Tab-separated table of C-alpha atoms in Angstrom:
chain	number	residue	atom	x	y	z
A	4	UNK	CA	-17.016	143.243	-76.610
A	5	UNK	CA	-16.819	144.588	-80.298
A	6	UNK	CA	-19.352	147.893	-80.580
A	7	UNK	CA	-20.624	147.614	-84.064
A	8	UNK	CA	-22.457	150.440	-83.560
A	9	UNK	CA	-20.995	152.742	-86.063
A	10	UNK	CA	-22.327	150.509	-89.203
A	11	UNK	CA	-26.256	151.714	-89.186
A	12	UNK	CA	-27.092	147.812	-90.782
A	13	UNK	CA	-26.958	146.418	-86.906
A	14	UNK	CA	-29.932	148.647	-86.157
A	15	UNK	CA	-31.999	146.555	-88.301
A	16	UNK	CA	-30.326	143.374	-88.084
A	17	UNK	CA	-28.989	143.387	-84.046
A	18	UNK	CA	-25.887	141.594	-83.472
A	19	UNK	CA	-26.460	139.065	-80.705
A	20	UNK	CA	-22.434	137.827	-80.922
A	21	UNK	CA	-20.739	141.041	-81.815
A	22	UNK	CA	-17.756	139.538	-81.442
A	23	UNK	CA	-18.174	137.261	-84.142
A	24	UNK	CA	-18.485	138.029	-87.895
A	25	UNK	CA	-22.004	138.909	-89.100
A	26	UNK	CA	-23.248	137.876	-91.751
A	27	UNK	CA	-26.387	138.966	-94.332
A	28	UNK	CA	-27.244	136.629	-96.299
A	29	UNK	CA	-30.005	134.254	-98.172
A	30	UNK	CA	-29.068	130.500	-99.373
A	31	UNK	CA	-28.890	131.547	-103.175
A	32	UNK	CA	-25.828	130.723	-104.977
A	33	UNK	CA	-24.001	134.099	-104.077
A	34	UNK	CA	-24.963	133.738	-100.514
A	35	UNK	CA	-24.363	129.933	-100.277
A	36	UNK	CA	-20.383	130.745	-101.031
A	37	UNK	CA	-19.774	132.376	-98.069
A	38	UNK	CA	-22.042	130.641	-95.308
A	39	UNK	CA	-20.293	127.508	-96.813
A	40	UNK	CA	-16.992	129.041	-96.621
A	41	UNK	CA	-17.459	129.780	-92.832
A	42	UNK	CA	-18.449	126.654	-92.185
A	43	UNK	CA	-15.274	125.091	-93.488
A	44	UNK	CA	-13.173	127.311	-92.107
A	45	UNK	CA	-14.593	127.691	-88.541
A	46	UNK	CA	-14.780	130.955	-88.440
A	47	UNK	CA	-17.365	132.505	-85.743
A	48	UNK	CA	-20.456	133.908	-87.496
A	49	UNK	CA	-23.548	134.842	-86.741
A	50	UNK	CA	-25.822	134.953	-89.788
A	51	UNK	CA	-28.764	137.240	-90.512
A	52	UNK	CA	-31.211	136.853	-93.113
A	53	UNK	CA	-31.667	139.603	-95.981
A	54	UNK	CA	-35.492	138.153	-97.045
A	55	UNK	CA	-35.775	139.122	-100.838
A	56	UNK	CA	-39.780	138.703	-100.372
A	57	UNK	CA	-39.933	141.776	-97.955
A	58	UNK	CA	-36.782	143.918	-100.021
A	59	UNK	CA	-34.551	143.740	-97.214
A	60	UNK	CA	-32.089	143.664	-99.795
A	61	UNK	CA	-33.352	147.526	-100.852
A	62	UNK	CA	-33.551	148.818	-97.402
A	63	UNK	CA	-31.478	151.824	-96.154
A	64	UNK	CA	-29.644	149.698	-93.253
A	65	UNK	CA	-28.331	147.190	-95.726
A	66	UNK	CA	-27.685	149.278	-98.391
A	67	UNK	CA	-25.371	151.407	-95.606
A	68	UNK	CA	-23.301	148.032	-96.231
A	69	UNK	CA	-23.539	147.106	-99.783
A	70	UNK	CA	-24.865	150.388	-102.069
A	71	UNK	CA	-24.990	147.893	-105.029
A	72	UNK	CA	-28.240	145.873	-102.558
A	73	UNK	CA	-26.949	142.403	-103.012
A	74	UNK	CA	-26.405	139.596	-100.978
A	75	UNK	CA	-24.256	138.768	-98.947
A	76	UNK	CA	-21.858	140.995	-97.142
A	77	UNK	CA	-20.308	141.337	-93.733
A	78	UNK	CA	-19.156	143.143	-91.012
A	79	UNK	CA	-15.948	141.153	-89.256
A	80	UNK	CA	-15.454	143.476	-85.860
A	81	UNK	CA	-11.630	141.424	-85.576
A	82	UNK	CA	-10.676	142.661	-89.162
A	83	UNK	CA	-7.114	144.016	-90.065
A	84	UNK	CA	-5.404	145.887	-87.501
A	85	UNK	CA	-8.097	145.506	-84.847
A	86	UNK	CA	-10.507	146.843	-86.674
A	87	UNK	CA	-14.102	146.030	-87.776
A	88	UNK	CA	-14.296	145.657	-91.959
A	89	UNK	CA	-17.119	145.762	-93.818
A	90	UNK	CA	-17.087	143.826	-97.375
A	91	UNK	CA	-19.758	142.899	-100.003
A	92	UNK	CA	-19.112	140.946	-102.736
A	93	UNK	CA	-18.954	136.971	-102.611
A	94	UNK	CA	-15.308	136.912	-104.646
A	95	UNK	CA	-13.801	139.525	-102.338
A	96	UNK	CA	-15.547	137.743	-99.361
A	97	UNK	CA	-14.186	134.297	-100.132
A	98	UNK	CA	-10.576	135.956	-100.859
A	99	UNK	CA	-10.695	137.670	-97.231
A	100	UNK	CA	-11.994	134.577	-95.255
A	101	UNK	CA	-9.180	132.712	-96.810
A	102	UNK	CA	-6.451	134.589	-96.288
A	103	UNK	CA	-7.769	135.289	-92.389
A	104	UNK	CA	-7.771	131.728	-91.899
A	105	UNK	CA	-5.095	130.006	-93.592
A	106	UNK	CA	-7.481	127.956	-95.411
A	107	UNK	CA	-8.532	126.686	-98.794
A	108	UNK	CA	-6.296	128.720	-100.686
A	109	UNK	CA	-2.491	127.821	-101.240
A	110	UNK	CA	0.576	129.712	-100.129
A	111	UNK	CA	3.276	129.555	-103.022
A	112	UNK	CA	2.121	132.629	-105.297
A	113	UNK	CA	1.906	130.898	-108.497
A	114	UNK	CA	-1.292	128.706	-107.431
A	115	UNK	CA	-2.487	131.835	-105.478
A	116	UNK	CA	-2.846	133.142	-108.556
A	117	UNK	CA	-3.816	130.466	-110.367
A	118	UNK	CA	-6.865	129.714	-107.612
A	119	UNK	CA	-7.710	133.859	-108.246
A	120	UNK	CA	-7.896	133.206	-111.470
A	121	UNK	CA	-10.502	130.232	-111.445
A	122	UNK	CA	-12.437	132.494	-108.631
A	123	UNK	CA	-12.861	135.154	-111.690
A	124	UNK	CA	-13.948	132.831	-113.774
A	125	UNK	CA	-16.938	131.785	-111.924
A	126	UNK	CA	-17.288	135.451	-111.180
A	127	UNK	CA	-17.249	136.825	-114.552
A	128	UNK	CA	-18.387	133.656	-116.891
A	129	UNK	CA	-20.595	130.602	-114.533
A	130	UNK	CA	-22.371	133.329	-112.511
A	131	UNK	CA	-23.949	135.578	-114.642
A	132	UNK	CA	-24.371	133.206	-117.632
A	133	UNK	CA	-25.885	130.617	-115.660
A	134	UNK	CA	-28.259	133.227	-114.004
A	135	UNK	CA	-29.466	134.506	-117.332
A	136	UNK	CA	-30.408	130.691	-118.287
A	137	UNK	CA	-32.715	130.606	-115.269
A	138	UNK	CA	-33.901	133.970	-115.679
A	139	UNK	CA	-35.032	132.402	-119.191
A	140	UNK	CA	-35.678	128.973	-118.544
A	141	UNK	CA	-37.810	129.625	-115.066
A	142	UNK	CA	-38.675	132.942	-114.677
A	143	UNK	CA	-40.332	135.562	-116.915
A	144	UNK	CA	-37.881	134.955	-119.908
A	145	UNK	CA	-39.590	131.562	-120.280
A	146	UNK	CA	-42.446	133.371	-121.804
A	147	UNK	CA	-40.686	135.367	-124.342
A	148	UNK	CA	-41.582	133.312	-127.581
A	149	UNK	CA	-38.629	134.340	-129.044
A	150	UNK	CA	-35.675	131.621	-127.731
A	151	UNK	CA	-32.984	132.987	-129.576
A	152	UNK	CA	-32.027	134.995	-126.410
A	153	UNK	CA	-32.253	131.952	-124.005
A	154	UNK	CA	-30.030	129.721	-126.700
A	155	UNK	CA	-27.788	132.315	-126.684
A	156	UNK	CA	-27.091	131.688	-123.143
A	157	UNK	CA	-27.814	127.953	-122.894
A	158	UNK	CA	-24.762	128.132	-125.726
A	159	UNK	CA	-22.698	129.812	-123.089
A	160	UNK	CA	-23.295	128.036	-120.338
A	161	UNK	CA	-22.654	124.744	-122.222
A	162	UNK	CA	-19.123	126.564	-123.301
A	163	UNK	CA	-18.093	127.483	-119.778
A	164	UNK	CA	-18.953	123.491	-118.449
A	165	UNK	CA	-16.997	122.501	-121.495
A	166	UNK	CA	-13.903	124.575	-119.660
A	167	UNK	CA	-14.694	123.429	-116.129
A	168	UNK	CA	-14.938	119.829	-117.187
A	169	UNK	CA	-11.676	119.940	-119.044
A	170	UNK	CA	-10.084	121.637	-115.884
A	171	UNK	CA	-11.514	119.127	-113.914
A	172	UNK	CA	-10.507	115.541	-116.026
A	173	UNK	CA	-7.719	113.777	-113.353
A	174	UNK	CA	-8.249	116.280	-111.121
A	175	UNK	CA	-10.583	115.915	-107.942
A	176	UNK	CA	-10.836	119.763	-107.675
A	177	UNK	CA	-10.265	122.808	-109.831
A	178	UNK	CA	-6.298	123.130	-108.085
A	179	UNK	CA	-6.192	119.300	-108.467
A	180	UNK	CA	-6.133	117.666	-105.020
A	181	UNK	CA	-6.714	120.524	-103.193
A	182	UNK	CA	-10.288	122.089	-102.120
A	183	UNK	CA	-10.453	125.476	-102.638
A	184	UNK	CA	-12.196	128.819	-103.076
A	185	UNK	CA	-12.694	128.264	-106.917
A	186	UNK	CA	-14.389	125.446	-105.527
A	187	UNK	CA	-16.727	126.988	-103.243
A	188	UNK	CA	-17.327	129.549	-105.445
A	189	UNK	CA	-17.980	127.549	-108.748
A	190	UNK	CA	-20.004	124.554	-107.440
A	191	UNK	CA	-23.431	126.158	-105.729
A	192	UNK	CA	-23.532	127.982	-109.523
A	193	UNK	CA	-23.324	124.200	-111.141
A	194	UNK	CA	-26.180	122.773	-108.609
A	195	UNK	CA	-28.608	125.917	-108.398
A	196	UNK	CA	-28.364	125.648	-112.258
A	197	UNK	CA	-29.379	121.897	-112.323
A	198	UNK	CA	-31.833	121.933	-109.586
A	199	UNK	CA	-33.446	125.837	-108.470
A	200	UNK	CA	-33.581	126.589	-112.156
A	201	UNK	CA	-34.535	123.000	-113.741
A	202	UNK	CA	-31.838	123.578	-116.622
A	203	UNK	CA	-30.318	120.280	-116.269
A	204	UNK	CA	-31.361	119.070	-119.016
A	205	UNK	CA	-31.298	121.689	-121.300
A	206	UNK	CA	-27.695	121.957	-121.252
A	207	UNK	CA	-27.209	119.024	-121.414
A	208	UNK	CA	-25.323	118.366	-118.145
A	209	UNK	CA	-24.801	114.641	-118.674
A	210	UNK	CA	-22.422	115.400	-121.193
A	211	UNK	CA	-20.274	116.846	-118.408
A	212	UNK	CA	-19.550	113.995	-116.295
A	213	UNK	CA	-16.365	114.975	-114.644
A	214	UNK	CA	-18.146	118.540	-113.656
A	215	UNK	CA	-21.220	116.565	-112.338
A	216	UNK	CA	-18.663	113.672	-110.137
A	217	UNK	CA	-17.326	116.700	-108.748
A	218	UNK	CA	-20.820	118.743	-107.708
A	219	UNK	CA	-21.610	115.242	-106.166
A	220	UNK	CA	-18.442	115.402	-104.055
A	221	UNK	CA	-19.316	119.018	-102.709
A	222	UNK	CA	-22.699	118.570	-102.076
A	223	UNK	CA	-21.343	115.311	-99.705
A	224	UNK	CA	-19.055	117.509	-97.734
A	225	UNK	CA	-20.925	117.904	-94.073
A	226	UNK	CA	-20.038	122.139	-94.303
A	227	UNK	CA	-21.214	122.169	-97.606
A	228	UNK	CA	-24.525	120.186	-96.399
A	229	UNK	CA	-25.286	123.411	-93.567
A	230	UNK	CA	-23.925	125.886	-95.578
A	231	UNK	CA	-26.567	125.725	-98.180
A	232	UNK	CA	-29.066	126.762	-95.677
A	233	UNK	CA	-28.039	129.335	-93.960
A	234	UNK	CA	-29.151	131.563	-93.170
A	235	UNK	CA	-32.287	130.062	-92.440
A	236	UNK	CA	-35.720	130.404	-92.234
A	237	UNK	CA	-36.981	133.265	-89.514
């Protein structure tokens, strides 16, 4: 049995499977990559939740793991060499669990790359862009009579769905027929922005159409369907 022992997180959050990965987590968009991404892949896991209403996220144990204090990050005791790995980071996550497995990104180098590249996209452009919408569409920012600060990012997130549905016209998935990371990663951004933050509208997401056919098609896939909520409720 893997002796986890050494990472000071398990004292807080006890691993019941040591032997599988663990994984700290909350179904936000972030988190919802990677619980999806284990469910595809098959991967053992045994998921703890990081509660946001308590600061879990802030506490010494988890921040022993991930100094930035975001979701999600793991501890896989079977990592390279023999050897448990710790990671945080949902990109650097996804890009581990898929080259452990095998799965859902491709072999020949070029569309390696080329999947990377879409991964960082979502990373750097849908992520925060599409955060800072909700932030001023939901949250406090709503109040701020000013809304040249929330255009400003309603104009950017209405640029980067202009890319993704160009990407995605004849294409079933950001590689084309293939399912991928860029996919996993891109499309909980798409439906937290439509639904959680009630910006649907506001962007104008009907004018997307071959962005919204494809959010349809994740949302259908069964390990999409449990991956959105885990980890769940305690």
């Amino acid at each position: 049995m893997a002796d986890l022992s050494a990472f000071p997180i398990t004292t807080r959050w006890r691993a019941q499977h040591p032997d599988r990965i663990q994984l700290y987590s909350l179904p936000t968009p972030n988190g919802v990559k990677v619980s999806t991404m284990l469910e595809e892949t098959g991967l053992p896991y045994e998921p703890h939740r990081v509660s946001f209403d308590t600061g879990d996220q802030k506490s010494l144990e988890f921040r022993s793991l991930n100094p930035y204090a975001k979701i999600p990050a793991i501890i896989d005791p079977n990592g390279p060499e023999g050897r448990p790995l710790a990671l945080f980071e949902s990109g650097a996550i996804l890009l581990y669990l898929a080259d452990k497995s095998g799965q859902f990104i491709p072999q020949k180098p070029a569309d390696r790359y080329e999947t990377i590249q879409w991964l960082m996209f979502q990373m750097a452009g849908i992520g925060p862009m599409f955060g800072q919408v909700g932030f001023f569409n939901k949250f406090a920012g709503k109040d701020f009579e000013d809304k040249r600060p929330r255009d400003r990012y309603v104009g950017e997130a209405r640029r980067l769905l202009t890319v993704l549905n160009d990407r995605l016209a004849g294409r079933e998935w950001i590689m084309g027929d293939v399912y991928t990371i860029a996919d996993i990663a891109v499309f909980p951004w798409v439906r937290n922005l439509t639904g959680f933050y009630e910006a649907g509208e506001l962007v104008g997401i009907a004018d997307f159409k071959h962005v919204t056919r494809t959010l349809d098609a994740f949302v259908a896939r069964p390990a999409v369907a449990r991956g959105l909520t885990i980890p769940g409720a305690t």
